[in-house]
PDB file of C-alpha atoms in Angstrom:
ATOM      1  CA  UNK A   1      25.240  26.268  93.289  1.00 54.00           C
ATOM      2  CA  UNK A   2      23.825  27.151  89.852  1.00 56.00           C
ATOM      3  CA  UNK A   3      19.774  25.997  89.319  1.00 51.00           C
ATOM      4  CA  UNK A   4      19.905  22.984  87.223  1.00 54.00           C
ATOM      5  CA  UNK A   5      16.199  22.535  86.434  1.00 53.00           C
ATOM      6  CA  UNK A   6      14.485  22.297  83.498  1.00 58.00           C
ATOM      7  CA  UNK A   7      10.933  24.161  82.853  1.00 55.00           C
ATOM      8  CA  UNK A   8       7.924  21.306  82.105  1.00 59.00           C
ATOM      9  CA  UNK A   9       6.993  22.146  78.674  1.00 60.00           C
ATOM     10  CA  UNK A  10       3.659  21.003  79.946  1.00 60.00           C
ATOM     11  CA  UNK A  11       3.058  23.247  82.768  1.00 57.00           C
ATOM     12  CA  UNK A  12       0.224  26.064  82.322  1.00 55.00           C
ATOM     13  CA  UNK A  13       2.113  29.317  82.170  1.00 56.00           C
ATOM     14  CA  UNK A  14       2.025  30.735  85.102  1.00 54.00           C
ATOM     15  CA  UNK A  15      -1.215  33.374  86.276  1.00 48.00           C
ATOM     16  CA  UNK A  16      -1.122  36.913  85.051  1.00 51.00           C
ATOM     17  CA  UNK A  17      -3.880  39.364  85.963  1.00 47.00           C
ATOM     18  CA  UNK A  18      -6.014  40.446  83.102  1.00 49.00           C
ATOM     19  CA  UNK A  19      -6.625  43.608  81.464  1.00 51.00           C
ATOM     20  CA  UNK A  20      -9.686  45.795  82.382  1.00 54.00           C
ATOM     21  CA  UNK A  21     -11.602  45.430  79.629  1.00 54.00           C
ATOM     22  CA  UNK A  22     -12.301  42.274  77.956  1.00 58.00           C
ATOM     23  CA  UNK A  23     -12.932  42.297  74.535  1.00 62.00           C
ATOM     24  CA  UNK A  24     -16.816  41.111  75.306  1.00 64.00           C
ATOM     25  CA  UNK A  25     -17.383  43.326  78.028  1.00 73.00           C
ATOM     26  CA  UNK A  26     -20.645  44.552  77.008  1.00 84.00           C
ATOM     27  CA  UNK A  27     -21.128  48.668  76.836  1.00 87.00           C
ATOM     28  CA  UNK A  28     -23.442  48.575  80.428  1.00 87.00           C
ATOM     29  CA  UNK A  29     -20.448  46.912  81.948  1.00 86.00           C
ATOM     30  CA  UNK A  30     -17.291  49.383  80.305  1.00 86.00           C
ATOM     31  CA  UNK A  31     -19.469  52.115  81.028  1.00 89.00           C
ATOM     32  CA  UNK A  32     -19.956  50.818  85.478  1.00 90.00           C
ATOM     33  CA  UNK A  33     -16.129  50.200  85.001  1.00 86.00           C
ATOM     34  CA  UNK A  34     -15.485  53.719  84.037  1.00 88.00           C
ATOM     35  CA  UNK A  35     -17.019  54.362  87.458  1.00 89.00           C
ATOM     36  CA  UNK A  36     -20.352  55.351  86.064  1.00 89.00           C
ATOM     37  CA  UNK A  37     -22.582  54.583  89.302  1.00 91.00           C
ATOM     38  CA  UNK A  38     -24.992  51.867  88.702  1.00 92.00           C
ATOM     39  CA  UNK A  39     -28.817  53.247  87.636  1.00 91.00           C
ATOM     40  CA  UNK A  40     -30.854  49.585  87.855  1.00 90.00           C
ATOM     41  CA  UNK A  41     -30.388  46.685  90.444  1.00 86.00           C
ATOM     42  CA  UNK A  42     -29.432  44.533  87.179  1.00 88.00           C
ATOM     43  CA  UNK A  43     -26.336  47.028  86.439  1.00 92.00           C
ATOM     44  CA  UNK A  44     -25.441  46.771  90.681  1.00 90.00           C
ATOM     45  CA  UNK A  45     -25.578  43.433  90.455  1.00 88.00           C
ATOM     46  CA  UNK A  46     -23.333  43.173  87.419  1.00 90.00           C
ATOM     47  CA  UNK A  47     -20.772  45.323  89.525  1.00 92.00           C
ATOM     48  CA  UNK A  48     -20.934  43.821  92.250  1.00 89.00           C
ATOM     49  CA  UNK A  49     -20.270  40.370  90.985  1.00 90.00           C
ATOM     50  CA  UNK A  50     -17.543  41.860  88.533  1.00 91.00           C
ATOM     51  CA  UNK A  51     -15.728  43.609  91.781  1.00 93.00           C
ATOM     52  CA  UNK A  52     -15.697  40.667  93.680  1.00 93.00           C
ATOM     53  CA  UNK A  53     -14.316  38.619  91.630  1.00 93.00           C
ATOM     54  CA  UNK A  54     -11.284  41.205  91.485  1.00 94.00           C
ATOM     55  CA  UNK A  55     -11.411  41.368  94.926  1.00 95.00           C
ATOM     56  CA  UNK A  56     -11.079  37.420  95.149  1.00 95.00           C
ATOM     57  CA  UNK A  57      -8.167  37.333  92.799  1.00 95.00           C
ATOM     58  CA  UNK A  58      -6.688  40.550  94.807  1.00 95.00           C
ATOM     59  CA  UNK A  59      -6.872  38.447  98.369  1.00 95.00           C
ATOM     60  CA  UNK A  60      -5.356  35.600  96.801  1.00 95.00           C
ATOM     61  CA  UNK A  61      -2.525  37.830  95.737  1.00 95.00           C
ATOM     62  CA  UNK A  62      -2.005  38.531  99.644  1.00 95.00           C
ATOM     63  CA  UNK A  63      -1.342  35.018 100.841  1.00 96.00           C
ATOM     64  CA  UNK A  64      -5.729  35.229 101.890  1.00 96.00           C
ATOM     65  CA  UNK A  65      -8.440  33.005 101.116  1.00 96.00           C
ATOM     66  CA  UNK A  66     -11.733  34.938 100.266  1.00 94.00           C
ATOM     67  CA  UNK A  67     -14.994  32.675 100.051  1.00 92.00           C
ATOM     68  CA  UNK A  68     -18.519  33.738 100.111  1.00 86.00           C
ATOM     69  CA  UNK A  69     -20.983  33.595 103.068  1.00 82.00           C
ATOM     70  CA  UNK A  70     -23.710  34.779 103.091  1.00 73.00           C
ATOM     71  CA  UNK A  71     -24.649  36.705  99.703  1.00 68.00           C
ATOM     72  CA  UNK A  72     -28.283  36.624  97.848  1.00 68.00           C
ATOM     73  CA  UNK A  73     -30.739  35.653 100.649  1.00 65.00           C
ATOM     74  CA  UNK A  74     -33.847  36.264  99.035  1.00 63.00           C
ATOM     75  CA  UNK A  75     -35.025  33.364  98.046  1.00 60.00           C
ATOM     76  CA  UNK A  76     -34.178  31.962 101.329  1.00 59.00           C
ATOM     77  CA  UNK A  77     -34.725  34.762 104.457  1.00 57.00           C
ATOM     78  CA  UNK A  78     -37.211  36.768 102.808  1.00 55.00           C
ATOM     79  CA  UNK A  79     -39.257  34.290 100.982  1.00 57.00           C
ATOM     80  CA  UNK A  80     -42.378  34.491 103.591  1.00 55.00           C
ATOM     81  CA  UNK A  81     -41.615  38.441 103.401  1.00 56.00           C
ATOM     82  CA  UNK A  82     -40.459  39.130 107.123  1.00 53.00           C
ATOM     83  CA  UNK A  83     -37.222  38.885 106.656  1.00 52.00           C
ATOM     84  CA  UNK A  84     -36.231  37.088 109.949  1.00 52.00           C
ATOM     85  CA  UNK A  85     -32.664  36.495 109.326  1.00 56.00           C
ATOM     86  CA  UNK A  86     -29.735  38.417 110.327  1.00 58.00           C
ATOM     87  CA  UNK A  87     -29.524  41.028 107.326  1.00 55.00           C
ATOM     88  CA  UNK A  88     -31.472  44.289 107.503  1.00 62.00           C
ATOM     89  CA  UNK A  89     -34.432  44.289 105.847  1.00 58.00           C
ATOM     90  CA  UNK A  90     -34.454  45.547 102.176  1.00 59.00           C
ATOM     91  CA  UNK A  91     -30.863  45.618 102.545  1.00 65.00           C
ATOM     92  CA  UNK A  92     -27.761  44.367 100.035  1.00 65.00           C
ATOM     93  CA  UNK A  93     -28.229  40.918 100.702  1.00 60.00           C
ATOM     94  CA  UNK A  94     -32.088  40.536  99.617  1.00 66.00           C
ATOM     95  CA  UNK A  95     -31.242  42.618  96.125  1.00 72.00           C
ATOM     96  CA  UNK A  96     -28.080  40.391  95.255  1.00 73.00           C
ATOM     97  CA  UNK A  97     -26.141  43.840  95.517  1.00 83.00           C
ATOM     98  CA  UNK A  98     -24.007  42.861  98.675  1.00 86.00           C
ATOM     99  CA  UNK A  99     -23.113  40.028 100.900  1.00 88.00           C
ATOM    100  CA  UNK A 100     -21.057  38.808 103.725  1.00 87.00           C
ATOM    101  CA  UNK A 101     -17.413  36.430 103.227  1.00 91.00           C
ATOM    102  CA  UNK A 102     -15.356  34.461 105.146  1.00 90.00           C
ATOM    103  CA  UNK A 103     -11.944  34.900 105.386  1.00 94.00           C
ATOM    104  CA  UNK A 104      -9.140  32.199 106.065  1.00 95.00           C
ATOM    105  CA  UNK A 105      -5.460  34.161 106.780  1.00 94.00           C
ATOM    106  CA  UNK A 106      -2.620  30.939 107.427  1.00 93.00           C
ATOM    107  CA  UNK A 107      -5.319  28.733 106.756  1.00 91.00           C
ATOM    108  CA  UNK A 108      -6.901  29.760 109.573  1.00 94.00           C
ATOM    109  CA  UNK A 109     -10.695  30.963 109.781  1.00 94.00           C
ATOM    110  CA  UNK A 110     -10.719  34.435 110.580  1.00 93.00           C
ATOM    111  CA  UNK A 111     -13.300  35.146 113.249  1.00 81.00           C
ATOM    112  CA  UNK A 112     -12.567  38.794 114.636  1.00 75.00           C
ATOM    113  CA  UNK A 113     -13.021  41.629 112.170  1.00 77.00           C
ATOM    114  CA  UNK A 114     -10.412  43.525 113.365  1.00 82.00           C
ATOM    115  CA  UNK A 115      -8.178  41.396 111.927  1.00 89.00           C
ATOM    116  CA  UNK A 116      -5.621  43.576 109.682  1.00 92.00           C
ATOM    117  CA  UNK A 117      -6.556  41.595 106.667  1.00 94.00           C
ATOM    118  CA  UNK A 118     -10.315  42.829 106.964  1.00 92.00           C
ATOM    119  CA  UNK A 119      -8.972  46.570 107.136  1.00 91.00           C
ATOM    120  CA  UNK A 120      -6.791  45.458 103.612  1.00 94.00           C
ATOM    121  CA  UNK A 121      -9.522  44.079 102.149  1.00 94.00           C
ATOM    122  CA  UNK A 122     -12.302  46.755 102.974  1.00 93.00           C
ATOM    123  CA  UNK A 123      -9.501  49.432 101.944  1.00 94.00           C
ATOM    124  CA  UNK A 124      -8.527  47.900  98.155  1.00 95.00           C
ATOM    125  CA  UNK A 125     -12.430  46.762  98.157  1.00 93.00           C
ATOM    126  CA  UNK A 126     -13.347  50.508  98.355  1.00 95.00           C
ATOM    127  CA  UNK A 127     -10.485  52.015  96.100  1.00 94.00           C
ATOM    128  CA  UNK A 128     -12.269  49.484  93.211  1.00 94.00           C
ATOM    129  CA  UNK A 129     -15.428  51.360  92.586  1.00 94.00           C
ATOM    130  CA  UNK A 130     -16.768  54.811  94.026  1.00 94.00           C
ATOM    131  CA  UNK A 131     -20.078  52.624  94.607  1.00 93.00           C
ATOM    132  CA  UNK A 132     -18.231  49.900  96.333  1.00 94.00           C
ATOM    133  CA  UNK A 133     -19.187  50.090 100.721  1.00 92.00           C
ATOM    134  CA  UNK A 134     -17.459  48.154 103.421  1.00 92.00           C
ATOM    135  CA  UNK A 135     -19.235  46.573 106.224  1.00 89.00           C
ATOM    136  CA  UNK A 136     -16.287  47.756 108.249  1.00 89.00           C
ATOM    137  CA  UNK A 137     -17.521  51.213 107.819  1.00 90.00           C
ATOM    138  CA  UNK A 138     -20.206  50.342 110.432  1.00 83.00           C
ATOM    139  CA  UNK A 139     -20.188  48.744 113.285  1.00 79.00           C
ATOM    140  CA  UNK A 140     -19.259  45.111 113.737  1.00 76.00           C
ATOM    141  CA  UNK A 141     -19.607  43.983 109.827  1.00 80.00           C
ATOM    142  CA  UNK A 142     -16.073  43.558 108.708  1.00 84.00           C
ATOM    143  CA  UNK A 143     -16.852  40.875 106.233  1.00 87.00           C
ATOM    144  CA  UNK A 144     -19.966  42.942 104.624  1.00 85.00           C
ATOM    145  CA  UNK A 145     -18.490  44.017 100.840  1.00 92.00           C
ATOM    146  CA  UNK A 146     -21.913  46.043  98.719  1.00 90.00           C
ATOM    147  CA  UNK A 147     -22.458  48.055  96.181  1.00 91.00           C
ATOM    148  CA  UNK A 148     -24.325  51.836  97.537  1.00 91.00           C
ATOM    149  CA  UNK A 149     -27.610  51.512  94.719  1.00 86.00           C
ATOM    150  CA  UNK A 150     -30.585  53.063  95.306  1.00 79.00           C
ATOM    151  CA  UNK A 151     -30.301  54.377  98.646  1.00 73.00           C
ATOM    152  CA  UNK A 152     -28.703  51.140 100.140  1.00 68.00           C
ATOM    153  CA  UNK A 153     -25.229  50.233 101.051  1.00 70.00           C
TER     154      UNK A 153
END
């Protein structure tokens, strides 16, 4: 039986991923995309936030939800400076240079990170950016995505 149906002229075209460089990107940004490694906590913020957003898009290519947990805690954990929460102090999280997501795989809340989604993710996470660290690269942090800036991954 042939396919009888007609396109909806009114439909948004369907989503196509989108070059490297925008035309705005400012010179800071081309230059961290290059895989220059980031010099200031502004410029491994910058990458951080750009390379998760790919990595967002990049999970929702793979039938995964990506959504964020725990990210910039600083105004939060370490406002009475003892950073009493669960993140290492001076770590990712307090310089909005890392943070911890939650993955759903089936629609399903994925709990243990040895899921084989978490070992996709941290893999194509790392292959972004020579900067980019995995959580999964130590010990029980699977859903820990950073950027390695001054000293810290």
């Amino acid at each position: 039986a042939q396919d009888m149906t007609v396109a909806d002229p009114s439909a948004p075209p369907p989503y196509t991923a989108q070059p490297l460089h925008f035309p705005g990107t400012t010179e800071r940004l081309r230059a961290l995309l290059a895989g220059a490694a980031p010099r200031t906590v502004l410029e491994a913020r910058l990458l951080f936030t750009h390379m998760h957003a790919r990595l967002v898009l990049w999970t929702e290519s793979q039938g995964w939800e990506l959504t964020e947990g725990e990210h910039l805690v600083a105004l939060t954990d370490a406002r009475d400076g003892d950073h009493d929460g669960p993140h290492k102090a001076g770590g990712t999280h307090y310089t909005g240079t890392g943070g911890d997501d939650n993955l759903y795989a089936g629609g399903a809340y994925v709990k243990e990170g040895g899921h084989p989604a978490w070992r996709a993710i941290g893999g194509k996470w790392k292959a972004l950016h020579p900067a980019c660290r995995w959580g999964g690269d130590f010990p029980g942090d699977d859903n820990h995505l950073s950027i390695a800036w001054g000293g810290r991954a």
